[in-house]
Amino acid sequence: MLKIGLTGGVGSGKTTVAKVFMQLGVPVYLSDDRAKYLMHENESLKTSLISLFGENTFLNGKLNRSYIASTVFSNTNKLKELNALVHPYVKKDFETWLASQNANYIIKEAAILFETGASKFLDKVILVESPEKLKIQRIMLRDSLKHEEILDRMSKQWSDLDKRTYADYIILNDERASLIDQILKLHKIFNF
């Protein structure tokens, strides 16, 4: 079974691409969604998060995502600590999920595959690229963030150019090139 990574900067449309692969019957592991789930449900991780961020980490039993986001995106060290804390749980969760799959290939979708070194455990990686202006528009609509906040978050991730160096395939999500055609071409390659 091929293990394919799917990555891209914030607002690139990697989740949209992942959903198309799902529609084709491909098992897709959504790292960010699983990380959020684990932060809510894993008691050991919850305790560690409270130790790292304080009592405001959870409000009424729910993860205070806006508080954590404002903390980590204004403090690079806190972002690194959060990633170092959460990623081992996600890695173990992925391995458990992977063991239950039976397909020609699976996809692991994650925003920071290269930054965390997770790409080293995958066979190939797809990078979803979009023009910066389009990414910003998407994020503003999706998350109701200000332009400056978006640029700050983008600056915390590798650029498309940095990621391109390590990617095996590129999907251009510029709302001009056919996303479906690009995905179907890769689907055919991976289904050899």
mmCIF file of C-alpha atoms in Angstrom:
data_model
loop_
_atom_site.group_PDB
_atom_site.id
_atom_site.type_symbol
_atom_site.label_atom_id
_atom_site.label_comp_id
_atom_site.label_asym_id
_atom_site.label_seq_id
_atom_site.Cartn_x
_atom_site.Cartn_y
_atom_site.Cartn_z
ATOM 1 C CA MET A 1 0.000 0.000 0.000
ATOM 2 C CA LEU A 2 1.347 3.403 -0.984
ATOM 3 C CA LYS A 3 1.335 6.103 1.690
ATOM 4 C CA ILE A 4 0.777 9.478 0.032
ATOM 5 C CA GLY A 5 1.140 12.771 1.852
ATOM 6 C CA LEU A 6 -1.065 15.737 0.995
ATOM 7 C CA THR A 7 0.087 19.141 2.164
ATOM 8 C CA GLY A 8 -0.153 22.826 1.392
ATOM 9 C CA GLY A 9 -0.158 26.152 3.109
ATOM 10 C CA VAL A 10 -3.125 27.512 5.011
ATOM 11 C CA GLY A 11 -5.904 28.364 2.547
ATOM 12 C CA SER A 12 -4.403 26.337 -0.311
ATOM 13 C CA GLY A 13 -7.417 24.035 -0.546
ATOM 14 C CA LYS A 14 -5.781 20.812 0.641
ATOM 15 C CA THR A 15 -8.930 19.789 2.517
ATOM 16 C CA THR A 16 -10.993 20.259 -0.645
ATOM 17 C CA VAL A 17 -8.512 18.074 -2.536
ATOM 18 C CA ALA A 18 -8.661 15.492 0.265
ATOM 19 C CA LYS A 19 -12.462 15.379 0.006
ATOM 20 C CA VAL A 20 -12.261 14.672 -3.730
ATOM 21 C CA PHE A 21 -9.907 11.763 -3.048
ATOM 22 C CA MET A 22 -12.406 10.526 -0.440
ATOM 23 C CA GLN A 23 -15.168 10.664 -3.049
ATOM 24 C CA LEU A 24 -12.993 8.391 -5.193
ATOM 25 C CA GLY A 25 -12.994 5.876 -2.328
ATOM 26 C CA VAL A 26 -9.467 6.611 -1.133
ATOM 27 C CA PRO A 27 -8.933 6.355 2.644
ATOM 28 C CA VAL A 28 -7.825 9.787 3.866
ATOM 29 C CA TYR A 29 -6.413 10.601 7.292
ATOM 30 C CA LEU A 30 -7.107 14.248 8.150
ATOM 31 C CA SER A 31 -4.316 15.116 10.593
ATOM 32 C CA ASP A 32 -5.706 18.455 11.762
ATOM 33 C CA ASP A 33 -9.140 16.982 12.474
ATOM 34 C CA ARG A 34 -7.618 14.056 14.348
ATOM 35 C CA ALA A 35 -5.354 16.399 16.330
ATOM 36 C CA LYS A 36 -8.408 18.412 17.424
ATOM 37 C CA TYR A 37 -10.217 15.217 18.377
ATOM 38 C CA LEU A 38 -7.241 13.946 20.387
ATOM 39 C CA MET A 39 -6.875 17.297 22.164
ATOM 40 C CA HIS A 40 -10.519 16.984 23.273
ATOM 41 C CA GLU A 41 -10.610 13.283 24.089
ATOM 42 C CA ASN A 42 -7.166 12.118 25.263
ATOM 43 C CA GLU A 43 -6.905 12.820 28.999
ATOM 44 C CA SER A 44 -3.106 12.679 29.072
ATOM 45 C CA LEU A 45 -2.856 15.155 26.206
ATOM 46 C CA LYS A 46 -5.477 17.412 27.804
ATOM 47 C CA THR A 47 -3.462 17.526 31.041
ATOM 48 C CA SER A 48 -0.296 18.387 29.112
ATOM 49 C CA LEU A 49 -2.102 21.135 27.195
ATOM 50 C CA ILE A 50 -3.329 22.697 30.440
ATOM 51 C CA SER A 51 0.219 22.562 31.813
ATOM 52 C CA LEU A 52 1.487 24.327 28.702
ATOM 53 C CA PHE A 53 -1.238 26.956 28.231
ATOM 54 C CA GLY A 54 -2.904 27.295 31.621
ATOM 55 C CA GLU A 55 -6.476 27.028 32.848
ATOM 56 C CA ASN A 56 -7.900 28.958 29.864
ATOM 57 C CA THR A 57 -7.031 26.018 27.573
ATOM 58 C CA PHE A 58 -10.514 24.569 28.050
ATOM 59 C CA LEU A 59 -13.737 26.509 28.583
ATOM 60 C CA ASN A 60 -16.786 24.550 29.717
ATOM 61 C CA GLY A 61 -15.001 21.342 28.743
ATOM 62 C CA LYS A 62 -14.267 22.513 25.204
ATOM 63 C CA LEU A 63 -10.854 23.278 23.753
ATOM 64 C CA ASN A 64 -10.424 27.057 23.628
ATOM 65 C CA ARG A 65 -9.027 27.111 20.087
ATOM 66 C CA SER A 66 -9.049 30.889 19.712
ATOM 67 C CA TYR A 67 -7.035 31.291 22.922
ATOM 68 C CA ILE A 68 -4.490 28.680 21.852
ATOM 69 C CA ALA A 69 -4.252 30.119 18.331
ATOM 70 C CA SER A 70 -3.683 33.649 19.624
ATOM 71 C CA THR A 71 -0.990 32.327 21.954
ATOM 72 C CA VAL A 72 0.939 30.172 19.481
ATOM 73 C CA PHE A 73 0.757 32.564 16.554
ATOM 74 C CA SER A 74 2.223 35.338 18.682
ATOM 75 C CA ASN A 75 4.896 33.139 20.283
ATOM 76 C CA THR A 76 7.008 30.884 18.063
ATOM 77 C CA ASN A 77 8.313 28.913 21.047
ATOM 78 C CA LYS A 78 4.779 28.092 22.198
ATOM 79 C CA LEU A 79 3.938 26.931 18.667
ATOM 80 C CA LYS A 80 6.955 24.603 18.697
ATOM 81 C CA GLU A 81 5.992 23.302 22.142
ATOM 82 C CA LEU A 82 2.418 22.667 21.010
ATOM 83 C CA ASN A 83 3.601 20.786 17.923
ATOM 84 C CA ALA A 84 6.104 18.761 19.959
ATOM 85 C CA LEU A 85 3.321 17.844 22.368
ATOM 86 C CA VAL A 86 0.542 16.968 19.907
ATOM 87 C CA HIS A 87 2.447 15.335 17.033
ATOM 88 C CA PRO A 88 3.478 12.130 18.848
ATOM 89 C CA TYR A 89 -0.208 11.493 19.642
ATOM 90 C CA VAL A 90 -1.188 12.137 16.020
ATOM 91 C CA LYS A 91 1.635 9.897 14.776
ATOM 92 C CA LYS A 92 0.449 7.011 16.957
ATOM 93 C CA ASP A 93 -3.182 7.607 15.945
ATOM 94 C CA PHE A 94 -2.181 7.581 12.255
ATOM 95 C CA GLU A 95 -0.270 4.316 12.679
ATOM 96 C CA THR A 96 -3.322 2.700 14.310
ATOM 97 C CA TRP A 97 -5.578 4.012 11.520
ATOM 98 C CA LEU A 98 -3.126 2.874 8.829
ATOM 99 C CA ALA A 99 -3.050 -0.691 10.178
ATOM 100 C CA SER A 100 -6.800 -0.956 9.572
ATOM 101 C CA GLN A 101 -6.674 0.181 5.926
ATOM 102 C CA ASN A 102 -6.811 -2.066 2.885
ATOM 103 C CA ALA A 103 -6.397 -0.051 -0.305
ATOM 104 C CA ASN A 104 -3.882 0.468 -3.100
ATOM 105 C CA TYR A 105 -3.002 3.764 -1.475
ATOM 106 C CA ILE A 106 -3.986 6.029 1.383
ATOM 107 C CA ILE A 107 -3.559 9.755 1.883
ATOM 108 C CA LYS A 108 -2.333 11.521 4.981
ATOM 109 C CA GLU A 109 -3.380 15.168 4.837
ATOM 110 C CA ALA A 110 -1.387 17.556 7.018
ATOM 111 C CA ALA A 111 -0.437 21.217 6.764
ATOM 112 C CA ILE A 112 3.075 20.741 8.112
ATOM 113 C CA LEU A 113 4.229 17.375 6.751
ATOM 114 C CA PHE A 114 7.684 18.616 5.845
ATOM 115 C CA GLU A 115 8.166 20.841 8.873
ATOM 116 C CA THR A 116 7.552 17.961 11.296
ATOM 117 C CA GLY A 117 9.523 15.360 9.362
ATOM 118 C CA ALA A 118 6.387 13.225 8.897
ATOM 119 C CA SER A 119 6.993 13.199 5.132
ATOM 120 C CA LYS A 120 9.977 10.879 5.678
ATOM 121 C CA PHE A 121 7.555 8.068 6.533
ATOM 122 C CA LEU A 122 5.518 8.485 3.339
ATOM 123 C CA ASP A 123 6.173 7.183 -0.168
ATOM 124 C CA LYS A 124 5.205 10.335 -2.089
ATOM 125 C CA VAL A 125 3.902 13.807 -1.260
ATOM 126 C CA ILE A 126 1.417 15.994 -3.119
ATOM 127 C CA LEU A 127 1.656 19.749 -2.599
ATOM 128 C CA VAL A 128 -1.464 21.852 -3.144
ATOM 129 C CA GLU A 129 -0.481 25.343 -4.286
ATOM 130 C CA SER A 130 -2.611 28.464 -4.628
ATOM 131 C CA PRO A 131 -1.809 32.096 -5.270
ATOM 132 C CA GLU A 132 -1.344 34.007 -2.012
ATOM 133 C CA LYS A 133 -4.162 36.454 -2.771
ATOM 134 C CA LEU A 134 -6.591 33.559 -3.238
ATOM 135 C CA LYS A 135 -5.416 31.863 -0.032
ATOM 136 C CA ILE A 136 -6.024 35.069 1.899
ATOM 137 C CA GLN A 137 -9.535 35.447 0.438
ATOM 138 C CA ARG A 138 -10.409 31.855 1.370
ATOM 139 C CA ILE A 139 -9.127 32.215 4.938
ATOM 140 C CA MET A 140 -10.930 35.529 5.440
ATOM 141 C CA LEU A 141 -14.200 33.880 4.380
ATOM 142 C CA ARG A 142 -13.624 30.672 6.335
ATOM 143 C CA ASP A 143 -12.142 31.979 9.587
ATOM 144 C CA SER A 144 -13.170 35.643 9.712
ATOM 145 C CA LEU A 145 -9.573 36.682 10.358
ATOM 146 C CA LYS A 146 -8.016 40.027 9.542
ATOM 147 C CA HIS A 147 -5.510 40.351 6.712
ATOM 148 C CA GLU A 148 -2.613 40.937 9.138
ATOM 149 C CA GLU A 149 -3.532 37.868 11.226
ATOM 150 C CA ILE A 150 -3.560 35.703 8.114
ATOM 151 C CA LEU A 151 -0.168 36.967 6.960
ATOM 152 C CA ASP A 152 1.227 36.283 10.430
ATOM 153 C CA ARG A 153 -0.074 32.691 10.369
ATOM 154 C CA MET A 154 1.247 32.178 6.857
ATOM 155 C CA SER A 155 4.675 33.370 7.956
ATOM 156 C CA LYS A 156 4.795 30.539 10.517
ATOM 157 C CA GLN A 157 4.593 27.892 7.773
ATOM 158 C CA TRP A 158 7.016 27.038 5.009
ATOM 159 C CA SER A 159 6.288 28.792 1.728
ATOM 160 C CA ASP A 160 5.066 26.898 -1.334
ATOM 161 C CA LEU A 161 8.514 27.421 -2.822
ATOM 162 C CA ASP A 162 10.158 25.747 0.188
ATOM 163 C CA LYS A 163 7.688 22.851 0.081
ATOM 164 C CA ARG A 164 7.996 22.480 -3.686
ATOM 165 C CA THR A 165 11.615 21.387 -3.204
ATOM 166 C CA TYR A 166 10.436 18.258 -1.365
ATOM 167 C CA ALA A 167 7.110 17.545 -3.115
ATOM 168 C CA ASP A 168 6.753 14.758 -5.667
ATOM 169 C CA TYR A 169 3.562 16.109 -7.251
ATOM 170 C CA ILE A 170 1.896 19.511 -7.372
ATOM 171 C CA ILE A 171 -1.788 20.298 -7.665
ATOM 172 C CA LEU A 172 -2.486 23.872 -8.706
ATOM 173 C CA ASN A 173 -5.638 25.115 -7.004
ATOM 174 C CA ASP A 174 -5.993 28.514 -8.629
ATOM 175 C CA GLU A 175 -9.690 28.187 -9.593
ATOM 176 C CA ARG A 176 -8.625 28.101 -13.256
ATOM 177 C CA ALA A 177 -6.921 24.725 -13.735
ATOM 178 C CA SER A 178 -9.274 21.751 -13.341
ATOM 179 C CA LEU A 179 -8.816 20.369 -9.852
ATOM 180 C CA ILE A 180 -10.716 17.189 -10.772
ATOM 181 C CA ASP A 181 -8.504 16.468 -13.791
ATOM 182 C CA GLN A 182 -5.336 16.881 -11.718
ATOM 183 C CA ILE A 183 -6.664 14.607 -8.973
ATOM 184 C CA LEU A 184 -7.875 11.931 -11.411
ATOM 185 C CA LYS A 185 -4.464 11.872 -13.074
ATOM 186 C CA LEU A 186 -2.774 11.203 -9.721
ATOM 187 C CA HIS A 187 -5.440 8.672 -8.756
ATOM 188 C CA LYS A 188 -4.607 6.721 -11.894
ATOM 189 C CA ILE A 189 -0.867 6.862 -11.129
ATOM 190 C CA PHE A 190 -1.323 5.671 -7.539
ATOM 191 C CA ASN A 191 -3.699 2.860 -8.514
ATOM 192 C CA PHE A 192 -1.135 1.377 -10.939
#
